[in-house]
PDB file of C-alpha atoms in Angstrom:
ATOM      1  CA  MET A   1    -184.602  39.912 -54.593  1.00 92.00           C
ATOM      2  CA  LEU A   2    -186.695  37.772 -56.958  1.00 92.00           C
ATOM      3  CA  LYS A   3    -183.561  36.191 -58.431  1.00 93.00           C
ATOM      4  CA  LYS A   4    -182.419  35.159 -54.961  1.00 94.00           C
ATOM      5  CA  ILE A   5    -185.812  33.608 -54.148  1.00 95.00           C
ATOM      6  CA  LEU A   6    -185.907  31.705 -57.442  1.00 96.00           C
ATOM      7  CA  THR A   7    -182.340  30.463 -56.964  1.00 96.00           C
ATOM      8  CA  TRP A   8    -183.039  29.126 -53.466  1.00 96.00           C
ATOM      9  CA  GLY A   9    -186.363  27.667 -54.600  1.00 95.00           C
ATOM     10  CA  GLY A  10    -184.662  25.867 -57.477  1.00 92.00           C
ATOM     11  CA  LEU A  11    -181.973  24.532 -55.174  1.00 94.00           C
ATOM     12  CA  ALA A  12    -184.586  23.297 -52.690  1.00 95.00           C
ATOM     13  CA  PHE A  13    -186.486  21.579 -55.516  1.00 92.00           C
ATOM     14  CA  LEU A  14    -183.278  19.946 -56.744  1.00 90.00           C
ATOM     15  CA  VAL A  15    -182.468  18.576 -53.276  1.00 92.00           C
ATOM     16  CA  PHE A  16    -186.048  17.338 -52.864  1.00 92.00           C
ATOM     17  CA  PHE A  17    -186.000  15.697 -56.304  1.00 90.00           C
ATOM     18  CA  VAL A  18    -182.705  13.899 -55.682  1.00 90.00           C
ATOM     19  CA  ALA A  19    -183.705  12.822 -52.170  1.00 93.00           C
ATOM     20  CA  TYR A  20    -187.150  11.474 -52.989  1.00 94.00           C
ATOM     21  CA  ARG A  21    -186.801  10.435 -56.662  1.00 93.00           C
ATOM     22  CA  PRO A  22    -183.169   9.355 -57.138  1.00 92.00           C
ATOM     23  CA  ASP A  23    -183.893   7.083 -60.118  1.00 94.00           C
ATOM     24  CA  GLU A  24    -185.700   9.818 -62.025  1.00 93.00           C
ATOM     25  CA  ALA A  25    -182.994  12.338 -61.098  1.00 92.00           C
ATOM     26  CA  GLY A  26    -180.364   9.972 -62.483  1.00 93.00           C
ATOM     27  CA  ASN A  27    -182.331   9.623 -65.707  1.00 94.00           C
ATOM     28  CA  VAL A  28    -182.576  13.395 -66.059  1.00 92.00           C
ATOM     29  CA  VAL A  29    -178.840  13.830 -65.541  1.00 92.00           C
ATOM     30  CA  SER A  30    -178.103  11.032 -67.998  1.00 95.00           C
ATOM     31  CA  SER A  31    -180.354  12.627 -70.626  1.00 96.00           C
ATOM     32  CA  LEU A  32    -178.765  16.048 -70.135  1.00 95.00           C
ATOM     33  CA  ALA A  33    -175.272  14.587 -70.385  1.00 96.00           C
ATOM     34  CA  GLY A  34    -176.225  12.749 -73.560  1.00 96.00           C
ATOM     35  CA  GLY A  35    -177.571  15.957 -75.071  1.00 96.00           C
ATOM     36  CA  ILE A  36    -174.414  17.861 -74.189  1.00 97.00           C
ATOM     37  CA  MET A  37    -172.312  15.115 -75.754  1.00 97.00           C
ATOM     38  CA  ASP A  38    -174.406  15.261 -78.938  1.00 97.00           C
ATOM     39  CA  VAL A  39    -173.851  19.012 -79.174  1.00 97.00           C
ATOM     40  CA  ALA A  40    -170.116  18.604 -78.534  1.00 97.00           C
ATOM     41  CA  ASN A  41    -169.867  15.939 -81.229  1.00 97.00           C
ATOM     42  CA  GLY A  42    -171.734  18.193 -83.637  1.00 97.00           C
ATOM     43  CA  PHE A  43    -169.266  21.029 -83.050  1.00 96.00           C
ATOM     44  CA  ALA A  44    -166.337  18.636 -83.393  1.00 96.00           C
ATOM     45  CA  ASN A  45    -167.674  17.327 -86.705  1.00 96.00           C
ATOM     46  CA  PHE A  46    -168.306  20.865 -87.945  1.00 96.00           C
ATOM     47  CA  PHE A  47    -164.760  22.035 -87.187  1.00 94.00           C
ATOM     48  CA  THR A  48    -163.254  18.826 -88.563  1.00 95.00           C
ATOM     49  CA  ASN A  49    -165.137  19.287 -91.833  1.00 94.00           C
ATOM     50  CA  LEU A  50    -164.234  22.973 -91.869  1.00 92.00           C
ATOM     51  CA  VAL A  51    -160.515  22.256 -91.561  1.00 92.00           C
ATOM     52  CA  THR A  52    -160.361  19.224 -93.863  1.00 90.00           C
ATOM     53  CA  GLY A  53    -163.111  20.238 -96.282  1.00 70.00           C
TER      54      GLY A  53
END
């Protein structure tokens, strides 16, 4: 029951954030995407060095 309430609350907050603060929401998404790309590049470098090293 608590998980369902938290899920719907998070979704409502997300909709509110995007609707009323679209610039900040875009910045958050951009930062998250950049972080994910950094992690992906780190894994790629690790495996490249593992195979060629």
